[in-house]
C-alpha positions as a printed Julia matrix, in Angstrom:
767×3 Matrix{Float64}:
  54.24  123.29  151.86
  54.77  124.85  148.41
  58.53  124.88  149.05
  58.51  121.13  149.92
  56.55  120.3   146.75
  58.91  122.42  144.67
  61.97  120.66  146.1
  60.34  117.25  145.48
  59.61  118.11  141.84
  63.14  119.41  141.33
  64.51  116.17  142.79
  62.41  114.12  140.39
  63.63  116.22  137.47
  67.27  115.82  138.52
  66.87  112.06  138.97
  65.16  111.81  135.59
  67.88  113.84  133.88
  70.58  111.76  135.55
  68.98  108.53  134.37
  68.77  109.76  130.78
  72.47  110.54  130.77
  73.62  107.22  132.17
  74.6   104.47  129.79
  75.69  100.9   130.37
  79.18  100.3   128.99
  79.84   96.63  128.29
  83.4    95.82  127.23
  84.08   92.55  125.44
  87.33   91.0   124.25
  86.13   87.88  122.44
  83.51   87.05  119.86
  81.75   84.78  122.33
  81.49   87.65  124.81
  80.29   89.92  122.02
  77.49   87.53  121.06
  76.44   87.29  124.71
  76.5    91.08  125.15
  74.36   91.57  122.05
  71.92   88.91  123.24
  71.47   90.67  126.6
  71.59   94.26  125.37
  68.92   96.84  126.03
  68.27  100.44  125.08
  71.14  102.73  126.01
  73.83  100.06  126.13
  77.29  100.66  124.67
  78.95   97.42  123.65
  82.66   98.18  123.39
  84.9    95.78  121.48
  88.4    95.69  122.93
  91.21   96.63  120.58
  92.55   93.72  118.56
  92.15   91.57  115.48
  88.95   89.52  115.16
  89.23   86.99  112.38
  86.64   84.81  110.65
  83.67   86.27  112.5
  80.04   86.67  111.5
  78.43   89.25  113.73
  74.67   89.6   114.09
  73.98   92.86  115.92
  70.35   93.08  116.96
  68.3    94.85  119.6
  65.68   97.48  120.31
  67.09  100.88  121.06
  65.2   104.16  121.05
  65.85  107.55  119.49
  67.19  108.86  122.81
  68.78  105.57  123.89
  70.27  103.73  120.94
  72.28  100.55  121.34
  75.85  101.13  120.19
  78.44   98.62  119.02
  81.79  100.34  118.78
  85.54   99.92  118.81
  87.39  100.65  122.03
  89.58  102.89  119.9
  88.32  103.76  116.41
  90.42  101.87  113.89
  92.06   99.59  116.44
  89.42   96.88  116.06
  90.1    94.95  112.84
  87.55   92.59  111.34
  89.56   90.26  109.11
  89.42   86.93  107.33
  86.08   85.53  106.21
  83.81   87.89  108.11
  80.69   90.04  107.91
  78.22   92.1   109.96
  74.42   91.99  109.9
  72.24   94.52  111.7
  68.61   93.97  112.71
  66.35   96.03  114.96
  65.75   99.69  115.74
  68.1   102.52  116.65
  71.36  100.62  116.45
  74.75  102.28  115.89
  77.99  100.7   114.65
  81.14  102.79  114.77
  84.91  102.65  114.51
  85.42   99.2   112.92
  88.06   98.4   110.29
  87.31   95.67  107.73
  90.51   94.55  106.02
  92.53   91.52  104.89
  89.52   89.42  104.05
  86.16   89.09  102.37
  82.56   88.29  103.2
  81.29   84.69  103.24
  77.83   85.95  102.25
  76.47   88.44   99.74
  77.32   91.46  101.9
  80.0    92.81  104.21
  77.53   94.99  106.14
  73.82   94.28  105.74
  70.97   96.27  107.28
  68.97   93.15  108.02
  69.62   89.78  109.62
  66.77   87.94  107.94
  63.44   88.79  106.33
  61.78   89.39  109.69
  64.63   91.05  111.6
  65.3    94.21  109.61
  67.2    97.34  110.62
  65.42  100.68  110.89
  66.73  104.02  112.18
  70.21  102.46  112.39
  73.63  103.88  111.56
  77.07  102.7   110.44
  79.59  105.48  111.04
  83.32  106.19  111.27
  84.23  102.76  109.84
  86.59  101.65  107.08
  86.18   98.9   104.5
  89.51   98.58  102.72
  90.02   96.1    99.84
  87.72   93.56  101.53
  87.23   91.96   98.16
  86.46   88.42   97.01
  89.4    86.23   95.93
  87.44   85.46   92.73
  86.49   88.66   90.9
  83.49   86.9    89.32
  81.86   86.32   92.72
  79.23   88.99   93.36
  78.7    90.82   96.62
  77.76   94.23   98.01
  79.92   95.78  100.68
  77.02   97.71  102.21
  73.44   96.66  101.55
  70.55   98.79  102.77
  67.19   97.37  103.79
  64.45   98.8   106.0
  63.9   102.51  106.51
  65.69  105.55  107.88
  69.12  103.93  108.0
  72.35  105.88  107.66
  75.86  105.41  106.29
  77.96  108.34  107.44
  81.6   109.41  107.72
  83.06  106.14  106.47
  85.98  105.42  104.14
  85.27  102.66  101.61
  87.8   101.7    98.97
  89.27   99.01   96.75
  86.41   96.77   95.66
  87.52   94.87   92.55
  84.97   92.07   92.29
  81.52   91.87   90.69
  78.73   94.01   92.17
  78.03   97.56   93.41
  79.93   98.72   96.48
  76.78  100.12   98.1
  73.34   98.75   97.26
  69.91  100.0    98.36
  67.25   97.28   98.15
  63.56   98.08   97.65
  62.02   94.6    97.51
  58.86   94.88   99.63
  56.78   97.64  101.15
  58.86   97.76  104.34
  61.83   98.95  102.27
  60.28  101.62  100.03
  59.95  105.28  101.05
  63.04  104.49  103.07
  64.63  107.95  103.43
  68.07  106.41  103.9
  70.93  108.86  104.43
  74.29  108.27  102.71
  76.26  111.28  103.9
  79.79  112.57  104.5
  81.49  109.4   103.26
  84.72  109.12  101.33
  84.45  106.54   98.56
  88.06  105.94   97.68
  89.45  104.5    94.46
  87.59  101.6    92.91
  89.74  100.01   90.19
  88.48   99.39   86.68
  86.54   96.16   86.5
  86.53   95.43   82.76
  82.78   95.23   82.17
  79.48   96.05   83.86
  78.46   95.6    87.51
  81.26   97.73   88.93
  79.14  100.62   90.27
  80.16  102.4    93.44
  76.49  102.86   94.36
  73.18  101.48   93.1
  69.81  102.54   94.46
  67.17   99.97   93.52
  67.09   97.72   90.5
  65.08   97.31   87.32
  62.31   95.34   88.99
  61.71   97.96   91.68
  62.61  101.0    89.61
  59.15  102.58   89.67
  58.96  102.53   93.48
  59.71  105.58   95.67
  62.98  105.35   97.58
  63.68  108.93   98.79
  67.31  108.0    99.42
  69.5   111.03  100.12
  73.12  110.92   98.89
  74.74  114.09  100.18
  78.15  115.58  100.85
  80.19  112.53   99.82
  83.51  112.37   98.0
  83.82  109.92   95.11
  87.54  109.78   94.39
  88.77  107.91   91.31
  85.83  105.55   91.36
  86.62  103.87   88.03
  84.77  100.57   88.3
  82.57  101.11   85.26
  80.6   103.66   83.26
  78.12  104.24   86.13
  79.58  105.59   89.38
  76.08  105.94   90.81
  73.18  104.09   89.24
  69.86  105.49   90.42
  67.13  102.92   89.75
  64.2   104.2    91.81
  62.07  107.29   92.33
  62.53  110.49   94.33
  66.22  110.21   95.16
  68.39  113.23   95.98
  72.05  113.74   95.09
  73.34  116.91   96.68
  76.72  118.55   97.3
  78.79  115.52   96.34
  82.25  115.76   94.76
  83.23  113.43   91.92
  87.0   113.67   91.58
  88.7   112.14   88.53
  86.17  109.32   88.51
  85.79  107.48   85.21
  82.04  107.31   84.83
  78.92  109.31   85.58
  76.09  109.86   87.99
  73.43  107.99   86.02
  69.65  108.28   86.34
  69.36  104.79   84.92
  65.78  103.95   85.93
  63.2   105.74   88.02
  61.89  109.28   88.03
  61.93  112.59   89.88
  65.54  112.71   90.99
  67.09  115.89   92.34
  70.74  116.5    91.41
  71.82  119.76   93.01
  75.1   121.39   93.94
  77.43  118.58   92.89
  80.99  119.1    91.67
  82.56  117.05   88.86
  86.33  117.47   88.5
  88.09  115.8    85.58
  91.34  117.76   85.35
  91.63  116.59   81.72
  93.1   113.34   83.06
  90.97  110.87   81.1
  88.48  110.78   78.28
  86.43  108.39   80.43
  85.57  110.94   83.12
  81.93  111.94   82.82
  79.23  113.92   84.54
  75.49  113.2    84.56
  73.56  110.82   82.29
  69.81  111.33   82.06
  67.05  108.78   81.37
  63.36  108.81   82.43
  61.19  111.68   83.63
  60.8   114.54   86.04
  64.41  115.17   87.11
  65.76  118.55   88.29
  69.48  119.08   87.63
  70.6   122.38   89.12
  73.61  124.28   90.51
  76.17  121.68   89.45
  79.77  122.57   88.57
  81.63  120.68   85.82
  85.38  121.25   85.48
  87.68  119.95   82.71
  85.65  116.96   81.63
  86.65  115.23   78.38
  84.15  112.38   78.27
  81.71  111.82   75.43
  78.57  109.78   74.63
  77.75  107.7    77.72
  80.43  109.57   79.68
  79.62  113.07   78.43
  79.46  115.95   80.93
  75.7   116.0    80.34
  74.35  113.02   78.39
  70.63  112.99   77.6
  69.66  109.66   76.12
  67.21  108.4    73.61
  64.7   105.92   74.98
  62.96  102.83   73.66
  59.27  103.27   72.78
  57.17  101.29   75.28
  60.36  100.28   77.03
  60.36   97.36   79.46
  61.52   98.15   82.99
  65.08   96.98   82.41
  65.82   99.06   79.33
  65.59  102.79   78.52
  62.56  105.01   79.08
  62.19  108.24   77.16
  63.5   111.44   78.74
  60.58  113.78   79.47
  59.87  116.79   81.69
  63.45  117.33   82.83
  64.84  120.68   84.01
  68.57  121.4    83.62
  69.22  124.88   84.98
  71.85  127.09   86.62
  74.81  124.78   85.99
  78.38  125.87   85.19
  80.57  124.08   82.65
  84.17  125.29   82.94
  86.83  124.21   80.42
  84.46  121.44   79.37
  84.59  121.44   75.61
  81.32  119.78   74.6
  78.97  119.87   77.59
  75.7   118.83   75.94
  75.24  115.44   74.25
  71.68  114.75   73.04
  70.06  111.45   72.03
  73.02  109.47   73.34
  72.58  105.8    72.54
  70.53  106.36   69.4
  70.92  103.09   67.51
  68.47  103.1    64.64
  71.4   102.35   62.34
  71.76   98.92   64.01
  68.19   97.83   63.34
  69.38   95.05   61.03
  71.1    93.2    63.9
  68.9    94.23   66.86
  65.28   93.41   67.67
  62.74   96.22   67.57
  62.51   96.11   71.36
  66.13   97.3    71.58
  65.95  100.29   69.21
  66.36  103.61   71.05
  64.44  106.03   68.86
  62.4   108.02   71.42
  64.01  111.47   71.56
  63.94  113.69   74.67
  60.8   115.84   74.93
  59.53  118.59   77.22
  63.05  119.18   78.51
  64.21  122.65   79.56
  67.84  123.76   79.48
  68.11  127.23   80.98
  70.42  129.68   82.74
  73.57  127.57   82.26
  77.09  128.95   81.69
  79.62  127.43   79.31
  83.1   128.91   79.68
  86.35  127.71   78.09
  89.69  129.45   78.5
  90.62  128.06   75.09
  87.57  128.72   72.9
  85.82  125.65   71.57
  83.05  126.07   69.06
  81.12  122.83   69.36
  79.19  122.94   72.67
  76.46  120.55   71.45
  76.77  117.04   70.06
  73.58  115.46   68.77
  73.0   111.86   67.66
  69.41  112.48   66.53
  67.15  115.44   65.88
  66.94  117.8    68.86
  63.33  118.92   68.62
  61.92  118.35   72.1
  64.35  120.51   74.08
  63.74  124.15   75.02
  66.88  126.29   75.41
  66.49  129.49   77.4
  69.11  132.05   78.41
  72.19  129.84   78.31
  75.5   131.65   77.72
  78.82  130.63   76.17
  82.01  132.57   75.52
  82.63  130.71   72.24
  80.81  130.67   68.95
  78.39  127.8    68.45
  79.3   125.96   65.27
  77.43  122.82   66.29
  74.76  121.33   64.07
  72.18  122.38   66.68
  72.01  126.19   67.03
  69.27  127.16   69.46
  68.5   130.83   70.06
  68.66  130.08   73.75
  72.43  129.48   73.62
  73.93  132.98   73.44
  77.56  133.9    72.78
  78.66  136.63   75.19
  81.76  138.19   76.7
  82.53  137.09   80.23
  84.64  138.4    83.08
  86.07  135.53   85.07
  87.15  135.5    88.7
  89.64  132.73   89.42
  88.96  131.85   93.03
  91.27  128.82   93.07
  93.0   126.52   90.6
  89.75  124.65   89.96
  87.12  127.25   90.8
  86.41  129.9    88.2
  83.33  132.1    88.29
  82.32  133.71   84.98
  80.24  136.87   85.16
  77.98  138.05   82.35
  76.69  141.59   82.43
  73.11  142.33   81.38
  72.25  138.64   81.26
  68.65  137.72   81.79
  67.62  134.87   84.07
  64.84  132.71   82.69
  62.02  132.11   85.17
  60.28  128.95   84.13
  57.67  126.86   85.91
  58.74  126.19   89.51
  62.09  127.94   88.95
  61.48  129.9    92.15
  62.32  126.67   93.97
  65.94  127.05   92.79
  66.49  129.43   95.7
  70.2   128.87   96.48
  73.39  128.5    94.46
  76.17  125.91   94.58
  77.47  127.21   97.91
  74.1   127.83   99.54
  73.96  131.55   98.83
  70.38  132.75   98.54
  69.05  133.51   95.09
  66.7   136.47   95.22
  65.05  138.69   92.65
  67.79  141.28   93.38
  70.68  138.8    93.59
  70.5   136.11   90.95
  72.57  135.05   87.97
  72.93  132.35   85.37
  75.29  129.51   86.23
  75.83  127.62   89.46
  77.42  130.47   91.41
  75.88  133.9    91.99
  78.99  135.38   93.64
  82.37  134.35   95.04
  81.38  134.76   98.67
  81.0   131.81  101.03
  82.78  129.5    98.61
  84.51  126.32   99.75
  87.42  124.29   98.46
  86.11  122.12   95.64
  88.31  119.15   96.56
  89.36  118.62  100.16
  89.41  114.95  101.25
  89.69  115.95  104.9
  86.03  117.02  104.79
  84.86  113.43  104.27
  85.15  110.01  105.8
  86.44  108.97  109.21
  88.28  111.02  111.82
  91.03  108.4   112.24
  92.01  106.71  108.96
  94.81  108.22  106.87
  93.85  107.77  103.22
  97.26  108.87  101.97
  99.36  105.86  101.06
 102.9   105.97  102.44
 105.3   105.48   99.56
 108.57  103.7   100.18
 111.56  105.03   98.32
 112.2   102.9    95.25
 115.63  101.36   94.94
 117.64   99.59   92.26
 118.93   96.07   92.96
 121.85   94.9    90.82
 122.08   91.17   90.03
 124.44   89.03   87.98
 123.31   85.43   88.63
 120.08   83.45   88.42
 120.07   82.9    92.18
 120.47   86.63   92.81
 117.61   87.36   90.41
 115.25   84.96   92.2
 116.25   86.32   95.61
 115.9    89.92   94.47
 112.37   89.32   93.2
 111.4    87.83   96.55
 112.9    90.62   98.64
 112.11   93.66   96.48
 109.55   96.2    97.57
 106.85   97.42   95.26
 108.34  100.02   92.95
 111.88   98.63   92.96
 113.98   98.04   89.84
 116.09   94.93   89.33
 119.01   95.63   87.01
 120.52   92.6    85.27
 124.12   92.62   84.16
 124.8    91.15   80.74
 124.77   87.36   80.69
 122.53   84.3    80.48
 120.18   83.63   83.4
 118.85   80.06   83.56
 115.51   79.84   85.42
 113.83   76.48   86.09
 110.7    77.68   87.9
 107.98   80.29   87.49
 108.87   83.75   88.75
 105.94   85.19   90.76
 104.98   88.84   90.22
 102.72   90.22   92.96
 103.98   93.8    93.23
 105.21   96.62   90.99
 108.59   95.53   89.67
 110.84   96.67   86.83
 113.31   94.24   85.25
 115.87   95.74   82.91
 119.32   95.22   81.48
 122.01   97.37   83.02
 123.27   97.93   79.48
 120.52   98.09   76.87
 123.13   97.67   74.13
 124.25   94.37   75.66
 121.02   92.81   76.81
 120.74   90.23   79.53
 119.06   86.97   78.48
 116.67   84.97   80.69
 116.12   81.37   79.55
 113.22   79.43   81.09
 112.99   75.66   81.49
 110.01   75.8    83.87
 107.04   73.58   83.03
 104.17   75.87   82.06
 104.93   79.44   83.13
 107.83   81.84   82.98
 106.39   84.84   84.81
 103.37   84.15   87.04
 101.19   87.28   87.03
  99.38   87.54   90.36
  96.92   90.03   91.94
  98.45   93.53   92.17
 101.45   92.39   90.17
 102.63   95.01   87.68
 105.69   94.03   85.67
 107.76   96.35   83.51
 110.4    94.63   81.38
 112.89   96.74   79.46
 115.82   95.81   77.24
 115.81   92.07   77.95
 115.82   88.84   75.94
 113.33   86.2    77.13
 113.57   82.63   75.8
 111.43   79.57   76.45
 111.46   75.96   75.3
 108.08   76.01   73.49
 106.21   74.63   76.53
 105.6    77.72   78.64
 103.58   80.86   78.53
 105.98   83.75   78.84
 103.42   85.44   81.09
 100.47   83.69   82.68
  97.91   84.63   85.3
  96.86   82.35   88.13
  94.15   79.88   87.14
  91.87   81.31   89.84
  91.7    83.88   92.65
  92.92   86.8    90.54
  91.25   89.1    93.06
  92.64   92.36   91.7
  94.16   93.73   88.54
  97.67   93.12   87.27
  99.64   94.94   84.58
 102.26   94.05   81.98
 104.58   96.41   80.09
 107.24   95.25   77.62
 109.61   97.67   75.96
 112.58   96.95   73.68
 112.4    93.3    74.64
 112.74   90.07   72.63
 110.33   87.2    73.39
 110.89   83.88   71.6
 110.35   80.12   71.75
 107.27   80.22   73.99
 103.97   78.39   73.73
 102.26   81.77   74.08
 103.23   85.3    74.95
 100.42   85.87   77.45
  97.77   83.47   78.75
  95.0    84.53   81.1
  92.24   82.92   83.13
  88.55   83.73   83.32
  88.12   86.38   85.98
  91.62   87.76   85.55
  91.92   91.39   84.56
  94.81   93.55   83.43
  94.41   97.27   83.68
  97.04   97.63   80.96
  98.95   95.3    78.65
 101.55   97.2    76.67
 104.04   95.72   74.19
 106.22   98.31   72.47
 109.4    98.4    70.39
 109.84   94.66   70.84
 110.42   91.45   68.88
 108.03   88.51   69.23
 109.13   85.45   67.27
 108.91   81.66   67.05
 105.98   81.37   69.44
 102.94   79.12   69.03
 100.51   81.95   69.84
 100.64   85.58   70.79
  98.76   87.73   73.34
  95.67   85.8    74.48
  93.07   87.95   76.28
  90.08   85.81   75.39
  88.69   83.99   78.42
  85.63   86.17   79.17
  83.38   84.23   76.83
  80.14   84.34   78.84
  79.04   87.25   76.6
  78.02   89.47   79.52
  80.06   92.51   78.55
  83.24   91.5    80.42
  86.77   91.49   79.02
  90.28   90.6    80.23
  92.07   93.96   79.93
  91.01   97.59   79.86
  93.88   98.93   77.72
  95.94   96.97   75.22
  98.73   98.84   73.44
 100.69   96.97   70.76
 102.97   99.47   69.04
 106.09   99.42   66.9
 106.81   95.7    67.25
 108.0    92.95   64.93
 106.05   89.66   65.01
 107.4    86.73   63.03
 106.61   83.02   62.95
 103.77   83.18   65.45
 101.88   80.01   64.58
  98.33   81.05   65.58
  96.9    84.53   66.04
  99.11   87.38   67.13
  96.4    88.87   69.39
  93.05   87.58   70.66
  91.23   90.28   72.65
  87.55   89.51   73.25
  84.45   91.2    74.64
  81.1    89.53   74.08
  77.49   90.52   74.6
  75.39   93.43   73.48
  75.74   95.83   76.41
  75.68   99.41   75.16
  76.87  100.8    78.49
  80.05   98.68   78.41
  82.12  101.03   76.32
  85.5    99.24   76.47
  87.96   97.7    75.94
  90.57   99.8    74.25
  93.04   98.58   71.64
  95.83  100.45   69.9
  97.54   98.27   67.25
  99.83  100.43   65.17
 103.28  100.63   63.57
 103.79   96.87   63.78
 105.25   94.45   61.24
 103.8    90.92   61.13
 105.33   88.25   58.9
 104.98   84.49   58.39
 102.38   84.18   61.13
  98.99   82.5    61.39
  99.96   79.14   59.87
  98.07   77.25   62.59
  95.23   79.75   63.04
  91.99   77.74   62.9
  89.7    80.72   62.24
  92.01   82.3    59.69
  92.02   85.66   61.54
  95.41   87.06   62.48
  94.34   89.88   64.85
  91.15   89.12   66.82
  89.37   92.0    68.52
  85.74   90.89   68.49
  83.45   93.17   70.49
  86.19   95.58   71.56
  84.66   99.03   71.3
  87.63  101.39   70.89
  90.17  100.31   68.3
  92.97  102.2    66.55
  94.46  100.11   63.73
  97.06  102.0    61.73
 100.43  102.01   59.98
 100.98   98.27   60.19
 102.7    96.01   57.68
 101.45   92.44   57.09
 103.55   90.23   54.83
 103.24   86.56   53.91
 100.76   85.6    56.6
  98.67   82.63   55.31
  95.3    83.82   56.66
  92.11   85.01   55.0
  91.53   87.94   57.34
  94.01   90.22   59.05
  91.37   91.77   61.33
  87.65   92.54   61.49
  86.86   96.13   62.49
  83.51   97.41   63.77
  82.33  100.22   61.54
  79.47  101.34   63.76
  82.06  102.2    66.43
  84.03  104.34   63.94
  86.78  101.75   63.61
  88.67  102.0    60.35
  92.05  100.79   59.08
  94.51  103.55   58.29
  97.7   103.27   56.21
  98.21   99.54   56.58
 100.26   97.59   54.03
  99.12   94.04   53.22
 101.04   91.53   51.12
  99.9    87.89   50.78
  98.0    88.18   54.04
  94.3    88.27   53.27
  92.3    91.42   53.97
  91.1    93.79   56.68
  87.32   93.65   56.92
  85.06   96.39   58.21
  81.69   95.14   59.45
  79.27   98.0    60.01
  76.93   96.25   62.44
  78.44   93.48   64.54
  75.89   90.94   65.7
  76.36   90.17   69.38
  74.45   88.06   71.86
  71.76   90.02   73.74
  72.43   90.25   77.46
  68.92   91.16   78.56
């Protein structure tokens, strides 16, 4: 009898186990079939989308799975299911999984590409998006705001995805906390590869934002771990943490122009992250600190050149009794066991202090509350080339305790704490980017709760017998600091295949037009000497170089087109060298599209003559040039010059990131030579960037209504030097912004008005 019962029980167990392993695979090959499969799905179902392109689709994936039997929506073959056109995906329900989809060649018709809710009552919880790609799925109009991934609900996950190329307004990933069902969410954002995000030219270009000002005092508990942020250059904030109790652990920030910013909210943990600058840009930052209760430990900073808002470690001043959307005082922050390697000035204190601007700002905007009850301990500062200014302060540093920090250079900074000690160091070079300094007989400060810092950067245990200052206690168990293969999908190749650039020789107008149409991005079109008559706009939508085959006998292009000579389009980058360009006073030599400038363009002129045009460059609102460079050229007999002045909503936006005007001759330009505008008081918008030097400007400005020859209102970084201005009938050559350290250097002015320096520029408040 016992044997029969035993066999019966074993049979039940086997049947039960077999049932748990079975799943219902439902393959669909149309959107209609997909909607039907979702409607009829139940726990354990796998809805498999057949390989193919699905265009202009709005998918609502809903259902009730369980922890052991989720409902899965996946590609038949990861990467072989493309979601294109005007499309999006909304997820609502419990234990749902999306995997293997590729969003490309399109944009969302709503506010999100992927949204973890369908409506306010059908919200996703315990759901995952994994092994997917969103590639340049950006709005045609850069001013249109959306989020590519928007979190709602609780316990949702974004893992092993590759997300790249967002150029329009709004964070790439957004965590929403509006309502009790979305706080204490414990979302997991892990193992993703966030690929390049191009510069946006103003605020609202974050790669990630967790919460917003209105919900910034609510607990989120979002975990951002083991992600790669590669060249995420959208704006000054790569990550904007705007809620409480978030964790940022073991992420790599590679050559990303911006910082991990604790913008609002308290009690963040930033541990074991790697910031690699490689000296490539002065815009590459580290961590910016606002608010209270943060622990910043075991982080590794390598070759960072940023300063102020983009400093390796920026600790800000706050506003007394700050409203939610401004800056709270830094209090009760611990910054311990971090390593700063070849990072010249790691510590910037009281960043954003603006008492000097009190005459143009309301009291509610003055950041005068210095950091207090902040501990900086057990950090290492090592530079192969000694640098003696490790601390930059913008206010008195009287609320910060330094304990047992070590540097291999003398400290000649204004702030000289006893807790920053100059010492000899032995350095082990583990790899090209990983160096581990060792200090003998160094003491480790044990402050309140410091026993909780129980591992190092690589997870090695810190013990009473095996501990050290800095992020790394030894060179064992180390990993490669930058290895893209550790992140993202298992199927998408992030390396762009480069075609071999070629040179196309042309000698007639027809050949020139045909060559532009057929050329691949990166090609050079070489023009033989002669006159090329062009009666239509030449479109530029790829990287192209136009040049004379003989720079001593330049080719001449004469335009009779109606309004535009060169039409600058999204992704169009045009280099012109050694040419003569002539108009008939009706065209813009270069002009962007009036709308749908979805991504950046670029313009480079060198040793080129531009004459008889209505304007040199005209742009539209929403258009953005990464770089406009005019060098060694002649601009003459034009009605106006370079016009980058259409972002007039005074929200911190501007039409080009970098403008270089160097070693040129301007003559008989009727209006202003340059109009480069950024409006709005937004202290975290720290662009654009203008270099105007070694130019000669004569007989220009006769039709300038504002009597200003060079307009650069609101542009933050300006170099204005070694220029000659002669016989220009204006009152003002330029107005420089003294508070931003702008000053004229070695300029010669004859019958051309004056260069003004205004210390505090009054701008419209954005908040």
